[in-house]
Amino acid sequence: MSWCALKPFNVSLMNAGAVRNRTPFSIGGIGCASVINTGLWRQCCSSRLATPFASLTTYTLPPKKEAVKTDKAPAALGPYSQAIKSNNLVFVSGVLGLIPETGKFVSENVEDQTEQLLKNMGEILKASGSDYSLVVKTTIMLADLKDFKKVNDIYAKYFPAPFPARSTYQVAALPLDAKIEVECIAELPQKVEPQPVSHA
């Protein structure tokens, strides 16, 4: 245990009664001896210890968040981004089978909407710097789960093996009365630093 000799430190933190008996006390594992009156005194006798009250807590900055936007996919229908890049991942919002130029559904057919939304998703992934091969998780929301097989046949054309993890749900309703909506999470390609060439 390191002991500290105490001297005036200007700011009064204790009343006289608290230090009258001059009994040694310990704070944070450092032994200190009170001397006189109402001041707080401290000085470390060890040259190896800068302050007996140093904090060991460390903090990290939050990950950088960057919005992804492209005119080649439908604009967001509300206060959200087409996708967000954070660290080495891209989070793509739910995509609908809308034609980007008109904002209208390609048709009322679930197959056509699935094809169109996957094209839209591809454009968002491309704008983020990712692609279908780097998708790790998808979520499919269907107005009617009976359309699952039709959707699955089209879906399989876009995602290469190993296929992403996936969840599929029938929901009560989708935006604009869509037949299908799909969202995904993808990785961003990692930059490989060139290795120095050895001339040994």
mmCIF file of C-alpha atoms in Angstrom:
data_model
loop_
_atom_site.group_PDB
_atom_site.id
_atom_site.type_symbol
_atom_site.label_atom_id
_atom_site.label_comp_id
_atom_site.label_asym_id
_atom_site.label_seq_id
_atom_site.Cartn_x
_atom_site.Cartn_y
_atom_site.Cartn_z
ATOM 1 C CA MET A 1 0.000 0.000 0.000
ATOM 2 C CA SER A 2 1.331 3.477 -0.907
ATOM 3 C CA TRP A 3 1.048 6.152 1.797
ATOM 4 C CA CYS A 4 0.581 9.832 0.999
ATOM 5 C CA ALA A 5 1.713 12.863 2.997
ATOM 6 C CA LEU A 6 -0.986 15.487 2.892
ATOM 7 C CA LYS A 7 -0.710 19.253 2.390
ATOM 8 C CA PRO A 8 -3.219 22.080 1.654
ATOM 9 C CA PHE A 9 -5.234 21.627 -1.567
ATOM 10 C CA ASN A 10 -7.289 24.862 -1.361
ATOM 11 C CA VAL A 11 -10.870 23.492 -1.558
ATOM 12 C CA SER A 12 -12.479 22.558 1.757
ATOM 13 C CA LEU A 13 -14.265 19.216 1.509
ATOM 14 C CA MET A 14 -14.615 18.170 5.159
ATOM 15 C CA ASN A 15 -15.603 19.857 8.404
ATOM 16 C CA ALA A 16 -13.171 20.026 11.289
ATOM 17 C CA GLY A 17 -14.891 17.256 13.198
ATOM 18 C CA ALA A 18 -14.313 14.836 10.352
ATOM 19 C CA VAL A 19 -10.535 15.157 10.646
ATOM 20 C CA ARG A 20 -10.120 16.014 14.343
ATOM 21 C CA ASN A 21 -8.956 12.566 15.440
ATOM 22 C CA ARG A 22 -6.281 12.343 12.732
ATOM 23 C CA THR A 23 -7.035 8.657 12.164
ATOM 24 C CA PRO A 24 -5.530 7.192 8.975
ATOM 25 C CA PHE A 25 -8.091 6.252 6.360
ATOM 26 C CA SER A 26 -8.015 4.588 2.981
ATOM 27 C CA ILE A 27 -9.600 5.734 -0.303
ATOM 28 C CA GLY A 28 -9.493 3.651 -3.474
ATOM 29 C CA GLY A 29 -6.783 1.385 -2.072
ATOM 30 C CA ILE A 30 -4.384 4.314 -1.282
ATOM 31 C CA GLY A 31 -3.594 4.991 2.379
ATOM 32 C CA CYS A 32 -3.781 8.639 3.487
ATOM 33 C CA ALA A 33 -3.344 10.390 6.829
ATOM 34 C CA SER A 34 -5.404 13.433 7.778
ATOM 35 C CA VAL A 35 -3.449 16.292 9.365
ATOM 36 C CA ILE A 36 -5.367 19.360 10.576
ATOM 37 C CA ASN A 37 -8.403 21.583 10.141
ATOM 38 C CA THR A 38 -10.885 21.725 7.273
ATOM 39 C CA GLY A 39 -8.757 21.425 4.131
ATOM 40 C CA LEU A 40 -7.982 18.405 2.002
ATOM 41 C CA TRP A 41 -4.304 17.603 1.588
ATOM 42 C CA ARG A 42 -2.606 15.101 -0.599
ATOM 43 C CA GLN A 43 0.729 14.455 -2.191
ATOM 44 C CA CYS A 44 1.938 11.127 -3.352
ATOM 45 C CA CYS A 45 5.313 10.126 -2.032
ATOM 46 C CA SER A 46 5.959 7.630 -4.811
ATOM 47 C CA SER A 47 7.324 9.009 -8.066
ATOM 48 C CA ARG A 48 5.696 6.073 -9.851
ATOM 49 C CA LEU A 49 2.140 7.134 -9.019
ATOM 50 C CA ALA A 50 0.946 10.374 -10.633
ATOM 51 C CA THR A 51 -2.372 10.518 -8.762
ATOM 52 C CA PRO A 52 -4.047 8.072 -6.381
ATOM 53 C CA PHE A 53 -7.460 8.785 -7.923
ATOM 54 C CA ALA A 54 -6.676 8.101 -11.600
ATOM 55 C CA SER A 55 -9.554 6.547 -13.540
ATOM 56 C CA LEU A 56 -8.994 3.355 -15.515
ATOM 57 C CA THR A 57 -12.261 3.720 -17.443
ATOM 58 C CA THR A 58 -11.885 3.780 -21.243
ATOM 59 C CA TYR A 59 -14.382 5.000 -23.826
ATOM 60 C CA THR A 60 -14.856 4.170 -27.494
ATOM 61 C CA LEU A 61 -16.468 6.365 -30.102
ATOM 62 C CA PRO A 62 -19.775 5.156 -31.624
ATOM 63 C CA PRO A 63 -19.544 3.577 -35.079
ATOM 64 C CA LYS A 64 -19.822 5.935 -38.011
ATOM 65 C CA LYS A 65 -23.254 5.849 -39.665
ATOM 66 C CA GLU A 66 -23.587 6.727 -43.353
ATOM 67 C CA ALA A 67 -26.784 6.892 -45.411
ATOM 68 C CA VAL A 68 -26.956 5.222 -48.828
ATOM 69 C CA LYS A 69 -28.996 6.880 -51.565
ATOM 70 C CA THR A 70 -29.510 6.067 -55.231
ATOM 71 C CA ASP A 71 -31.968 7.292 -57.865
ATOM 72 C CA LYS A 72 -31.891 3.820 -59.441
ATOM 73 C CA ALA A 73 -34.113 2.474 -56.665
ATOM 74 C CA PRO A 74 -37.406 3.825 -55.243
ATOM 75 C CA ALA A 75 -37.048 6.750 -52.857
ATOM 76 C CA ALA A 76 -37.849 6.218 -49.200
ATOM 77 C CA LEU A 77 -41.560 6.596 -48.409
ATOM 78 C CA GLY A 78 -40.951 8.136 -44.998
ATOM 79 C CA PRO A 79 -38.289 9.348 -42.551
ATOM 80 C CA TYR A 80 -35.818 6.542 -43.218
ATOM 81 C CA SER A 81 -32.877 5.812 -45.520
ATOM 82 C CA GLN A 82 -32.755 3.348 -48.394
ATOM 83 C CA ALA A 83 -29.841 1.810 -46.489
ATOM 84 C CA ILE A 84 -27.348 2.625 -43.757
ATOM 85 C CA LYS A 85 -23.678 1.702 -43.709
ATOM 86 C CA SER A 86 -22.191 1.125 -40.273
ATOM 87 C CA ASN A 87 -18.709 -0.280 -39.732
ATOM 88 C CA ASN A 88 -18.411 -3.114 -42.272
ATOM 89 C CA LEU A 89 -22.145 -3.787 -42.705
ATOM 90 C CA VAL A 90 -24.955 -2.301 -44.790
ATOM 91 C CA PHE A 91 -28.542 -2.465 -43.532
ATOM 92 C CA VAL A 92 -31.046 -2.224 -46.406
ATOM 93 C CA SER A 93 -34.551 -1.042 -45.541
ATOM 94 C CA GLY A 94 -37.603 -2.943 -46.756
ATOM 95 C CA VAL A 95 -37.767 -2.758 -50.557
ATOM 96 C CA LEU A 96 -40.953 -2.853 -52.653
ATOM 97 C CA GLY A 97 -41.548 -3.758 -56.285
ATOM 98 C CA LEU A 98 -41.897 -0.125 -57.386
ATOM 99 C CA ILE A 99 -40.555 1.346 -60.608
ATOM 100 C CA PRO A 100 -38.026 4.003 -59.491
ATOM 101 C CA GLU A 101 -39.003 6.534 -62.171
ATOM 102 C CA THR A 102 -42.747 6.454 -61.476
ATOM 103 C CA GLY A 103 -43.054 5.230 -57.897
ATOM 104 C CA LYS A 104 -45.770 2.823 -59.092
ATOM 105 C CA PHE A 105 -45.862 -0.951 -58.796
ATOM 106 C CA VAL A 106 -44.602 -2.799 -61.832
ATOM 107 C CA SER A 107 -47.886 -4.788 -61.659
ATOM 108 C CA GLU A 108 -50.261 -6.319 -59.124
ATOM 109 C CA ASN A 109 -48.612 -9.698 -59.711
ATOM 110 C CA VAL A 110 -46.454 -11.057 -56.847
ATOM 111 C CA GLU A 111 -43.912 -12.521 -59.284
ATOM 112 C CA ASP A 112 -43.421 -9.181 -61.046
ATOM 113 C CA GLN A 113 -43.174 -7.317 -57.759
ATOM 114 C CA THR A 114 -40.594 -9.796 -56.462
ATOM 115 C CA GLU A 115 -38.468 -9.452 -59.608
ATOM 116 C CA GLN A 116 -38.636 -5.664 -59.495
ATOM 117 C CA LEU A 117 -37.869 -5.329 -55.796
ATOM 118 C CA LEU A 118 -34.833 -7.583 -56.103
ATOM 119 C CA LYS A 119 -33.556 -5.413 -58.943
ATOM 120 C CA ASN A 120 -34.141 -2.377 -56.733
ATOM 121 C CA MET A 121 -32.303 -4.056 -53.867
ATOM 122 C CA GLY A 122 -29.391 -4.805 -56.173
ATOM 123 C CA GLU A 123 -29.085 -1.109 -57.052
ATOM 124 C CA ILE A 124 -29.074 -0.124 -53.362
ATOM 125 C CA LEU A 125 -26.432 -2.753 -52.591
ATOM 126 C CA LYS A 126 -24.361 -1.516 -55.526
ATOM 127 C CA ALA A 127 -24.622 2.101 -54.332
ATOM 128 C CA SER A 128 -23.384 0.998 -50.912
ATOM 129 C CA GLY A 129 -20.403 -0.869 -52.375
ATOM 130 C CA SER A 130 -21.821 -4.330 -51.697
ATOM 131 C CA ASP A 131 -23.717 -6.913 -53.786
ATOM 132 C CA TYR A 132 -25.957 -9.989 -53.556
ATOM 133 C CA SER A 133 -23.036 -12.324 -52.858
ATOM 134 C CA LEU A 134 -22.260 -10.436 -49.632
ATOM 135 C CA VAL A 135 -25.812 -10.533 -48.220
ATOM 136 C CA VAL A 136 -25.836 -12.446 -44.927
ATOM 137 C CA LYS A 137 -29.484 -12.100 -43.827
ATOM 138 C CA THR A 138 -32.809 -11.389 -45.528
ATOM 139 C CA THR A 139 -36.324 -10.952 -44.194
ATOM 140 C CA ILE A 140 -39.290 -11.555 -46.520
ATOM 141 C CA MET A 141 -42.736 -10.208 -45.689
ATOM 142 C CA LEU A 142 -45.655 -11.529 -47.731
ATOM 143 C CA ALA A 143 -49.258 -10.426 -47.929
ATOM 144 C CA ASP A 144 -50.101 -14.089 -48.566
ATOM 145 C CA LEU A 145 -47.831 -16.948 -47.475
ATOM 146 C CA LYS A 146 -49.325 -19.080 -50.259
ATOM 147 C CA ASP A 147 -47.104 -17.075 -52.621
ATOM 148 C CA PHE A 148 -43.993 -18.460 -50.934
ATOM 149 C CA LYS A 149 -43.033 -20.937 -53.679
ATOM 150 C CA LYS A 150 -43.473 -18.369 -56.462
ATOM 151 C CA VAL A 151 -41.267 -15.931 -54.565
ATOM 152 C CA ASN A 152 -38.707 -18.591 -53.694
ATOM 153 C CA ASP A 153 -38.147 -19.535 -57.343
ATOM 154 C CA ILE A 154 -37.344 -15.924 -58.261
ATOM 155 C CA TYR A 155 -35.348 -15.257 -55.088
ATOM 156 C CA ALA A 156 -33.016 -18.195 -55.825
ATOM 157 C CA LYS A 157 -31.880 -16.547 -59.086
ATOM 158 C CA TYR A 158 -30.412 -13.554 -57.256
ATOM 159 C CA PHE A 159 -28.586 -15.000 -54.255
ATOM 160 C CA PRO A 160 -25.656 -17.353 -54.849
ATOM 161 C CA ALA A 161 -24.704 -20.166 -52.482
ATOM 162 C CA PRO A 162 -24.050 -20.162 -49.629
ATOM 163 C CA PHE A 163 -27.484 -18.573 -49.387
ATOM 164 C CA PRO A 164 -28.133 -15.876 -46.776
ATOM 165 C CA ALA A 165 -29.895 -16.694 -43.549
ATOM 166 C CA ARG A 166 -33.577 -15.857 -43.985
ATOM 167 C CA SER A 167 -36.914 -15.340 -42.226
ATOM 168 C CA THR A 168 -40.284 -15.264 -44.011
ATOM 169 C CA TYR A 169 -43.558 -13.981 -42.568
ATOM 170 C CA GLN A 170 -47.114 -13.393 -43.648
ATOM 171 C CA VAL A 171 -48.151 -9.948 -42.421
ATOM 172 C CA ALA A 172 -51.514 -8.240 -42.058
ATOM 173 C CA ALA A 173 -50.633 -5.510 -44.569
ATOM 174 C CA LEU A 174 -47.695 -3.934 -46.383
ATOM 175 C CA PRO A 175 -47.061 -0.318 -47.494
ATOM 176 C CA LEU A 176 -49.129 0.705 -50.552
ATOM 177 C CA ASP A 177 -50.843 -2.715 -50.367
ATOM 178 C CA ALA A 178 -47.727 -4.404 -51.751
ATOM 179 C CA LYS A 179 -47.695 -8.160 -52.255
ATOM 180 C CA ILE A 180 -44.154 -8.496 -50.910
ATOM 181 C CA GLU A 181 -41.424 -6.545 -49.109
ATOM 182 C CA VAL A 182 -37.835 -7.670 -48.508
ATOM 183 C CA GLU A 183 -35.064 -6.235 -46.351
ATOM 184 C CA CYS A 184 -31.495 -7.423 -45.928
ATOM 185 C CA ILE A 185 -28.159 -7.065 -44.166
ATOM 186 C CA ALA A 186 -24.965 -7.347 -46.203
ATOM 187 C CA GLU A 187 -21.258 -7.159 -45.616
ATOM 188 C CA LEU A 188 -19.050 -4.560 -47.240
ATOM 189 C CA PRO A 189 -15.967 -5.833 -49.047
ATOM 190 C CA GLN A 190 -12.846 -5.613 -46.917
ATOM 191 C CA LYS A 191 -9.875 -3.685 -48.265
ATOM 192 C CA VAL A 192 -6.737 -5.800 -48.346
ATOM 193 C CA GLU A 193 -3.584 -3.822 -47.700
ATOM 194 C CA PRO A 194 -0.770 -4.731 -50.121
ATOM 195 C CA GLN A 195 2.008 -6.678 -48.447
ATOM 196 C CA PRO A 196 5.601 -5.481 -48.847
ATOM 197 C CA VAL A 197 7.616 -7.589 -51.273
ATOM 198 C CA SER A 198 10.652 -9.232 -49.787
ATOM 199 C CA HIS A 199 13.820 -9.125 -51.881
ATOM 200 C CA ALA A 200 15.769 -11.483 -49.681
#
